[in-house]
Amino acid sequence: AVFVTQASAAGTVSYNGLAITPQMGWDNWNAFGCNVDEELLLNTAQKMVDYGLRDLGYYYVILDDCWSNGRTANGTLQANATKFPNGMPYVADQLHSMGLGFGMYSSAGKYTCAGYAASLGMEKQDAQTFADWGVDYLKYDNCYNEGQEGTALVSYNRYKAMSDALNATGRPILYSMCQWGQDNPWDWAQTIANSWRMSGDVYDSFDRPDSRCPCTTYDCTLPGFHCSVMNILNKAAPILNKAQPGAWNDLDMLEVGNGAMTDDEYKTHFSMWAIAKSPLIMGTDVTAMTPQTLSIYSNPAIIAINQDPLGTPATRVWLSPAQPQNETYSTDSYTVGEASFWTGQLASGDYVAAFVNGASSPTTLSASMSDIFIDLLTTGSNAPVPQISQTWDVYDLWANRMSNATAQAIIMGNYTLPTNASSMSNSTSTMPVQTYNATAMSYADGLAANETALFGLKTAELMPGGTVQAQVPAHGVVVYRLRSQGGGAGMRKRDEL
Amino acid sequence: AVFVTQASAAGTVSYNGLAITPQMGWDNWNAFGCNVDEELLLNTAQKMVDYGLRDLGYYYVILDDCWSNGRTANGTLQANATKFPNGMPYVADQLHSMGLGFGMYSSAGKYTCAGYAASLGMEKQDAQTFADWGVDYLKYDNCYNEGQEGTALVSYNRYKAMSDALNATGRPILYSMCQWGQDNPWDWAQTIANSWRMSGDVYDSFDRPDSRCPCTTYDCTLPGFHCSVMNILNKAAPILNKAQPGAWNDLDMLEVGNGAMTDDEYKTHFSMWAIAKSPLIMGTDVTAMTPQTLSIYSNPAIIAINQDPLGTPATRVWLSPAQPQNETYSTDSYTVGEASFWTGQLASGDYVAAFVNGASSPTTLSASMSDIFIDLLTTGSNAPVPQISQTWDVYDLWANRMSNATAQAIIMGNYTLPTNASSMSNSTSTMPVQTYNATAMSYADGLAANETALFGLKTAELMPGGTVQAQVPAHGVVVYRLRSQGGGAGMRKRDEL
Amino acid sequence: AVFVTQASAAGTVSYNGLAITPQMGWDNWNAFGCNVDEELLLNTAQKMVDYGLRDLGYYYVILDDCWSNGRTANGTLQANATKFPNGMPYVADQLHSMGLGFGMYSSAGKYTCAGYAASLGMEKQDAQTFADWGVDYLKYDNCYNEGQEGTALVSYNRYKAMSDALNATGRPILYSMCQWGQDNPWDWAQTIANSWRMSGDVYDSFDRPDSRCPCTTYDCTLPGFHCSVMNILNKAAPILNKAQPGAWNDLDMLEVGNGAMTDDEYKTHFSMWAIAKSPLIMGTDVTAMTPQTLSIYSNPAIIAINQDPLGTPATRVWLSPAQPQNETYSTDSYTVGEASFWTGQLASGDYVAAFVNGASSPTTLSASMSDIFIDLLTTGSNAPVPQISQTWDVYDLWANRMSNATAQAIIMGNYTLPTNASSMSNSTSTMPVQTYNATAMSYADGLAANETALFGLKTAELMPGGTVQAQVPAHGVVVYRLRSQGGGAGMRKRDEL
Amino acid sequence: AVFVTQASAAGTVSYNGLAITPQMGWDNWNAFGCNVDEELLLNTAQKMVDYGLRDLGYYYVILDDCWSNGRTANGTLQANATKFPNGMPYVADQLHSMGLGFGMYSSAGKYTCAGYAASLGMEKQDAQTFADWGVDYLKYDNCYNEGQEGTALVSYNRYKAMSDALNATGRPILYSMCQWGQDNPWDWAQTIANSWRMSGDVYDSFDRPDSRCPCTTYDCTLPGFHCSVMNILNKAAPILNKAQPGAWNDLDMLEVGNGAMTDDEYKTHFSMWAIAKSPLIMGTDVTAMTPQTLSIYSNPAIIAINQDPLGTPATRVWLSPAQPQNETYSTDSYTVGEASFWTGQLASGDYVAAFVNGASSPTTLSASMSDIFIDLLTTGSNAPVPQISQTWDVYDLWANRMSNATAQAIIMGNYTLPTNASSMSNSTSTMPVQTYNATAMSYADGLAANETALFGLKTAELMPGGTVQAQVPAHGVVVYRLRSQGGGAGMRKRDEL
């Protein structure tokens, strides 16, 4: 096997060489649950190609739970023949032929969460089966774990068994731990997996508290499920920096498009997952997408933050608590309502800056240069921070969101997607089409080449000593990319893990 | 042995084939403590038959602690000969001949909680003894556990030892873990047991805080005892969904009839245990029941929720905190007073909806269709939720509670219980007798056959977009079954465990 | 060895047959720390005899840390020859000849807390050494434990090693775990030890918060030290019921007489330790006792609660939070100020009832019969509670506290202590001398014989439906014994451990 | 090897004989991060000598992460040849020739925090490599620990492996655990290490909350990083007493001089680390020090507290919470603002007393003799506390801070540092130069000899029953040394560990 960890020079770069940027793709669970079959996967895959989602980077088509028919006499997992009449290798071949990867699901337990045969104690045989089938990705769940939880070591060993088994097959298989943040995987999963879930399951709600997701902080003895977007985001804030190229915090699959949030809420959800460097796994019915849904998933300026080569998650700089008494900043119907400001450094010396408004009415939020560059100011180097005295172009990354008309045209098959990055973003139409073809030109290359589609719209300049301000809708987000007119970035000290 | 877990198709169905719905029965502890003997068990059993309780589903007669006289020279457990002059097999035979099951007690420790010989390290021998005696049920306690607690794995292994030993006997024995919720059994007990206690012991109080039950949430390092009904219910809310057919959260034995709560409080206790899918184990002196007590234990419309074939616990949709300042909603003498609303899906597409009033004065509570169908609305499927646009019949499940006169007649032996389900609920009397014979017709069949006794009284209709409202007494409950006039139910996504 | 646990009949009775009631004695640490030598122990022992303290039950003279001079070439622990010129066996002989027991100290670690050789890994050899020396008691500390903490099992195994070693010597040695409550010893220590500390070290303060004792509840990851009397009492409340004859919660050694608390505070400290069934280990300089100190340690009516044959700790029935806003009930200088009420059942059907006033000014506290008999009312038996309709004599257990003049006379050697129980309490003086000789007649026998000295002063009658009331000084206590004029007590259900 | 623990007499004295007082030195991380090379170390070392910092006690020059080029074919760690062209032994030799010690860095994980080869599983080989290189000190980090965390025992074993390996080399190597306080190292590290970090990494901020350092108390499941000075100080307060000669709480390296705090904030940071007996490891660019920075690091009166032979950390006597409503005591911009008072006993019978003002405006704080001598008053001895009735000279330890002019002269090389302690502090200039040469005379000897430089300036007398008062700047500190005019100190009881 060729999976050699590169740790001799300047930091580890992925234990198995995969997921150098957060993985992207689609998983059927959020929208379809157990209702899976070959047709669903292949139809979805075709639409991902047709709508340009593949070329935006959504590569893995992940089959979740309920595909199984148990094991054969010799213990080999087998697919349900009704759901997968042509077998799994056929699915893999079809996906591969479309330029997509095939994601598979199992659990580090006696059964999967839906009660099917799972892989605890069968890791080697099952990993080989997956490799034989042509699988490129494994989501590995945590149900029925036979008490093998409660301390880091027992969880580590349980998940390492599959990690070793996958590596031993010789096939590159992205390994996605779905262990719900139990026993602090952000402390130990980087050397055995490409991503780790850090909370219970998301559900299609912006901030409704649910009895089944009782924790509101990362140190949680019951991960639960039915966790809202804001619940997960707040849990993630203290641990986001634990990610690194090849090893990501997974905030769970996206609910964008599933119907129970507003368009602003979905934009917030998508934006914050992206800047947190979470895997971006679409979780809706791609074959029935609305134009609004497509235009959120297809925002290349936001995706470019997620896929930025530096691989540094944003940091929450401040969290302003809900203020029920404040006339001008109202809580929402769940008495929630925090506002927050986030920043993160990007590969080119750019910065991402995001405002989140948790309140039920629009509000104006602002951040000073001390907020934006707080990590440079407190880095300990006592060196001057040149960024403070530079002028920055402020790009609004949602300003050029694809129009409903364009999205609708794409969905209807009436729009020909460009086949290379530059032609797309330099459309001859008066209104440039904000999409991108990462197959033709990687995000790293596109950023280096200043591809317009990756930068939204310049809307302001931030002068030295100035302030960034945004009018943020209720439950909404404003995301800026800041580019220095002077160029150049300060040293970033490697964080302790 | 024939205990094969069925996990190849659509979810696990009980690790040993038992408790497909929550077990029902009687246990002597709450009312009698250590004062046990053959006479108590057999007299109680006879009354359970005579009063129709057996036919309502109360099947197991469970002998709790203090029956033992240690071990024989070869290590076999032996009964106290004074208390059980005819031996345990005799008790089993008698119970079996009455159509009842025999429940036994031991502890996963050096001693039982009362200091008698227990089974830690003796699992195989003791399980065989119980099987030889004709035991059908084992309550397995947690005292004197020799430090084998504190992480999930050590607790799992300790309880699995008895699980394996019971299975190895070849006799079907329902396995009830009494481990007080230590180390999160809801994460790991489904594959080794039929139920697990999730808190310290209940006591006969609705909501009085007791120093010995210090925790108010599920993540508790001291389970304690003397936990009130409301204390346990609040602890249970986040974990109720961990149950499934064959594996239930045990909220502890019922205190209904023991004298320290009001009739409304006992109704709340019984109703909420039932819709939470807790085992329903009567804990009072059956031979001295009041009519009120009998009519609570005998409400077939509530039991039918508990025994519903879908096996899905209700969910707490909202919890309204106590409002001391609110004139119209007063706290009680312990400064408690939350109101809550619960819903749960049933096998037929029906829903259960329950309001709990924790305040010390009556109040009117209401829930919108968004409250009732919140799980459908946020399921992630983006599919239309037909339930929202249907009209629902609202059945009040306590409206047809058996009258005191009837209950008194049953107790006095002046009422002949019907021998089949239909004749009972279609009594020729003007006031239908709301009891049920599940021996003659299972709850599943009775529900399918629309047996009147299982549906309470239709009191209202819920129109599309409408609101369910209830006047709820102090410390009381209102439980509704909602039946769609349109029929049909939405897909329910399998929860992560 | 003869240490057979009796667990076949009606509950365990001490794993090694010792400490059927909480141990009593003296330990040098609180007053002298490391300044130990033979002279201190023997002088103290002589005063314990002279002042009647031995005959009140203070039996063990416990040598704490700093006695050691490491190990001999063959690994045997040896005493510091300067401090103990005649060797440890001599000390034991002298104490035995005075009718006292000899307590020794070691630690389940690499070193004792003061850095001397300790017993982890040397349990067998050291236990044999202690037995050879004639030791009757071992206080076994927790310092330098080499990481063997953090889960119950690792702590249990570490302390069990010495338990087994002591048992193996064949000498009865009371085993006192000084493990500060780590890993919940109240869950597992009953089968290996006679008592377990449940908190960090007490210090001579009633309720001053100290940074080094950061926890205020039992579930504490840093036991700390410098824990105040009220801090420990509040931590103990939820776990007091875990005690049983032979196995006690140890609230730590008494600070009575050490100078930094008021007389009322010391009375509260002593009374609450007594009714909590903590070991009563004097922690002051006996050779320099004030009359006030002697008269607190010598109150036979309070000690009789501690040594009551039933062995049931009192329960905190209610805790009234500090009320800074309340003019009539003021907090103290540390913003503390809770009032609490405690009850406990006694062997004879009597009850102890205690009021604690944590406020900085006197207050009147009262309790209803529902407060006093709450455990009978909620026992689950549905049986009538005869106690509610009885009339009770109310004995104030501090009313007959020994006068300063008498105490001073005892200290000066001017008072001849009686040699049997009855003559003492039936002094011919007009003011009866409230002391007691438990050597002549055990507390159990004295209680059965209605020895006056054990009952304080009858000050009131509690009528059916009535209320007990007390004027309680700032930081003070009032302790009553309630005796039914009707006699007879209700069944007490055995608590789960 | 000669590392014998001395535990037979009066307390342990360092497991390996090192760090009898807290280690002092410099580490490159805070200022330079990964930008390390030979030149940086040797240039810094030279300045440490030139500026008198070596002679003040800053002995270890510690190379942090990023020096490595992986392992040779036989597994031996090797330095990056570009950064260290002459190899590590050369660096060691150079440092040794300057009278300095050489500190090295590795991690108890698969990789170092920056992703280089680390020592988990390679302890023996790596320890020998370090010894062969002439290393005197090892900082041993916690990244990529492969799940070997979560209980004390697994952490203890992991860190003990390197401790044993270092000891086995026969070379005295100070062992500094950088384990961030996980699993309570203050309970178990004293017998295997010389210091242990007790929190996540400090950053250059006085009290700004940072999402990545979410805990505010010592019992933290996510150590995080970017912890402010006040955050760490508050976490440290409950555990400071766990330190002892040879085994220290490490509050992390100093940020003094790095630019993001005010001069008062840096004085507070330095003072509190010193009196807490933290290692004092400079973390700034020594070659670019300002006079203000040099004069803080060079205050011998503060260092003398840190290096006091008694080795007793100060205790926080009280913490006055932030009072937003109080006009006269304002919170700061982060709504923080606690004031606190700290005391600690010193070897000579002196006391240190420190006031910290966390508010954003100056304030007057005061402490009574009961505050200062609280530990003597509550010691349990009931002995009179002579300190209470003595008169104390109050020395302000910052009053004689080196002037900017002098510091600038030292930096410019225009000031000849004295070569023995006495001449320095008895300068012939009118303004005595407050520096010290501990190479010439140890702090212990200097204190005994009443060297002026170690005592700041006498500014007041504290009369019996009097009060110490200080005007404390915003975010500032006042540190006093109290010397009794009567002399003599009370016994100090050894704390439980």
mmCIF file with all atom_site columns, C-alpha atoms in Angstrom, chain C residues 371-424:
data_model
loop_
_atom_site.group_PDB
_atom_site.id
_atom_site.type_symbol
_atom_site.label_atom_id
_atom_site.label_alt_id
_atom_site.label_comp_id
_atom_site.label_asym_id
_atom_site.label_entity_id
_atom_site.label_seq_id
_atom_site.pdbx_PDB_ins_code
_atom_site.Cartn_x
_atom_site.Cartn_y
_atom_site.Cartn_z
_atom_site.occupancy
_atom_site.B_iso_or_equiv
_atom_site.pdbx_formal_charge
_atom_site.auth_seq_id
_atom_site.auth_comp_id
_atom_site.auth_asym_id
_atom_site.auth_atom_id
_atom_site.pdbx_PDB_model_num
ATOM 1  C CA . ASP C 1 371 ? -41.255 16.875 57.162 1.00 0.00 ? 371 ASP C CA 1
ATOM 2  C CA . ILE C 1 372 ? -40.237 14.628 60.015 1.00 0.00 ? 372 ILE C CA 1
ATOM 3  C CA . PHE C 1 373 ? -41.891 11.478 58.692 1.00 0.00 ? 373 PHE C CA 1
ATOM 4  C CA . ILE C 1 374 ? -41.492 12.144 54.999 1.00 0.00 ? 374 ILE C CA 1
ATOM 5  C CA . ASP C 1 375 ? -39.808 8.805  54.400 1.00 0.00 ? 375 ASP C CA 1
ATOM 6  C CA . LEU C 1 376 ? -42.659 6.934  56.025 1.00 0.00 ? 376 LEU C CA 1
ATOM 7  C CA . LEU C 1 377 ? -45.235 8.904  54.079 1.00 0.00 ? 377 LEU C CA 1
ATOM 8  C CA . THR C 1 378 ? -43.570 8.190  50.737 1.00 0.00 ? 378 THR C CA 1
ATOM 9  C CA . THR C 1 379 ? -42.464 4.642  51.433 1.00 0.00 ? 379 THR C CA 1
ATOM 10 C CA . GLY C 1 380 ? -44.786 3.216  48.842 1.00 0.00 ? 380 GLY C CA 1
ATOM 11 C CA . SER C 1 381 ? -46.523 0.854  51.169 1.00 0.00 ? 381 SER C CA 1
ATOM 12 C CA . ASN C 1 382 ? -49.860 2.664  51.206 1.00 0.00 ? 382 ASN C CA 1
ATOM 13 C CA . ALA C 1 383 ? -50.015 1.543  54.820 1.00 0.00 ? 383 ALA C CA 1
ATOM 14 C CA . PRO C 1 384 ? -51.187 4.018  57.443 1.00 0.00 ? 384 PRO C CA 1
ATOM 15 C CA . VAL C 1 385 ? -48.321 5.845  59.120 1.00 0.00 ? 385 VAL C CA 1
ATOM 16 C CA . PRO C 1 386 ? -49.103 5.547  62.818 1.00 0.00 ? 386 PRO C CA 1
ATOM 17 C CA . GLN C 1 387 ? -46.363 8.004  63.743 1.00 0.00 ? 387 GLN C CA 1
ATOM 18 C CA . ILE C 1 388 ? -48.447 10.811 62.296 1.00 0.00 ? 388 ILE C CA 1
ATOM 19 C CA . SER C 1 389 ? -51.179 10.317 64.829 1.00 0.00 ? 389 SER C CA 1
ATOM 20 C CA . GLN C 1 390 ? -48.974 9.781  67.825 1.00 0.00 ? 390 GLN C CA 1
ATOM 21 C CA . THR C 1 391 ? -47.789 12.221 70.457 1.00 0.00 ? 391 THR C CA 1
ATOM 22 C CA . TRP C 1 392 ? -44.031 12.564 70.717 1.00 0.00 ? 392 TRP C CA 1
ATOM 23 C CA . ASP C 1 393 ? -41.822 13.666 73.561 1.00 0.00 ? 393 ASP C CA 1
ATOM 24 C CA . VAL C 1 394 ? -39.241 16.115 72.319 1.00 0.00 ? 394 VAL C CA 1
ATOM 25 C CA . TYR C 1 395 ? -35.808 15.863 73.941 1.00 0.00 ? 395 TYR C CA 1
ATOM 26 C CA . ASP C 1 396 ? -33.311 18.643 73.424 1.00 0.00 ? 396 ASP C CA 1
ATOM 27 C CA . LEU C 1 397 ? -29.997 16.830 73.183 1.00 0.00 ? 397 LEU C CA 1
ATOM 28 C CA . TRP C 1 398 ? -27.869 19.830 74.044 1.00 0.00 ? 398 TRP C CA 1
ATOM 29 C CA . ALA C 1 399 ? -29.984 21.041 76.967 1.00 0.00 ? 399 ALA C CA 1
ATOM 30 C CA . ASN C 1 400 ? -28.060 19.057 79.519 1.00 0.00 ? 400 ASN C CA 1
ATOM 31 C CA . ARG C 1 401 ? -24.633 19.837 78.163 1.00 0.00 ? 401 ARG C CA 1
ATOM 32 C CA . MET C 1 402 ? -22.032 19.390 80.858 1.00 0.00 ? 402 MET C CA 1
ATOM 33 C CA . SER C 1 403 ? -21.379 22.635 82.689 1.00 0.00 ? 403 SER C CA 1
ATOM 34 C CA . ASN C 1 404 ? -18.104 24.417 82.350 1.00 0.00 ? 404 ASN C CA 1
ATOM 35 C CA . ALA C 1 405 ? -17.558 23.937 86.037 1.00 0.00 ? 405 ALA C CA 1
ATOM 36 C CA . THR C 1 406 ? -17.938 20.178 85.797 1.00 0.00 ? 406 THR C CA 1
ATOM 37 C CA . ALA C 1 407 ? -15.782 20.013 82.706 1.00 0.00 ? 407 ALA C CA 1
ATOM 38 C CA . GLN C 1 408 ? -13.151 22.106 84.382 1.00 0.00 ? 408 GLN C CA 1
ATOM 39 C CA . ALA C 1 409 ? -13.261 19.830 87.408 1.00 0.00 ? 409 ALA C CA 1
ATOM 40 C CA . ILE C 1 410 ? -12.760 16.788 85.196 1.00 0.00 ? 410 ILE C CA 1
ATOM 41 C CA . ILE C 1 411 ? -9.843  18.450 83.459 1.00 0.00 ? 411 ILE C CA 1
ATOM 42 C CA . MET C 1 412 ? -8.314  19.387 86.805 1.00 0.00 ? 412 MET C CA 1
ATOM 43 C CA . GLY C 1 413 ? -8.759  15.849 88.050 1.00 0.00 ? 413 GLY C CA 1
ATOM 44 C CA . ASN C 1 414 ? -11.176 17.013 90.727 1.00 0.00 ? 414 ASN C CA 1
ATOM 45 C CA . TYR C 1 415 ? -14.077 14.932 89.614 1.00 0.00 ? 415 TYR C CA 1
ATOM 46 C CA . THR C 1 416 ? -14.330 11.201 89.927 1.00 0.00 ? 416 THR C CA 1
ATOM 47 C CA . LEU C 1 417 ? -15.878 9.699  86.859 1.00 0.00 ? 417 LEU C CA 1
ATOM 48 C CA . PRO C 1 418 ? -18.429 7.021  87.595 1.00 0.00 ? 418 PRO C CA 1
ATOM 49 C CA . THR C 1 419 ? -17.537 3.455  86.777 1.00 0.00 ? 419 THR C CA 1
ATOM 50 C CA . ASN C 1 420 ? -20.909 2.357  85.558 1.00 0.00 ? 420 ASN C CA 1
ATOM 51 C CA . ALA C 1 421 ? -23.431 3.951  83.320 1.00 0.00 ? 421 ALA C CA 1
ATOM 52 C CA . SER C 1 422 ? -26.297 4.284  85.725 1.00 0.00 ? 422 SER C CA 1
ATOM 53 C CA . SER C 1 423 ? -24.495 5.900  88.610 1.00 0.00 ? 423 SER C CA 1
ATOM 54 C CA . MET C 1 424 ? -23.191 8.564  86.309 1.00 0.00 ? 424 MET C CA 1
#
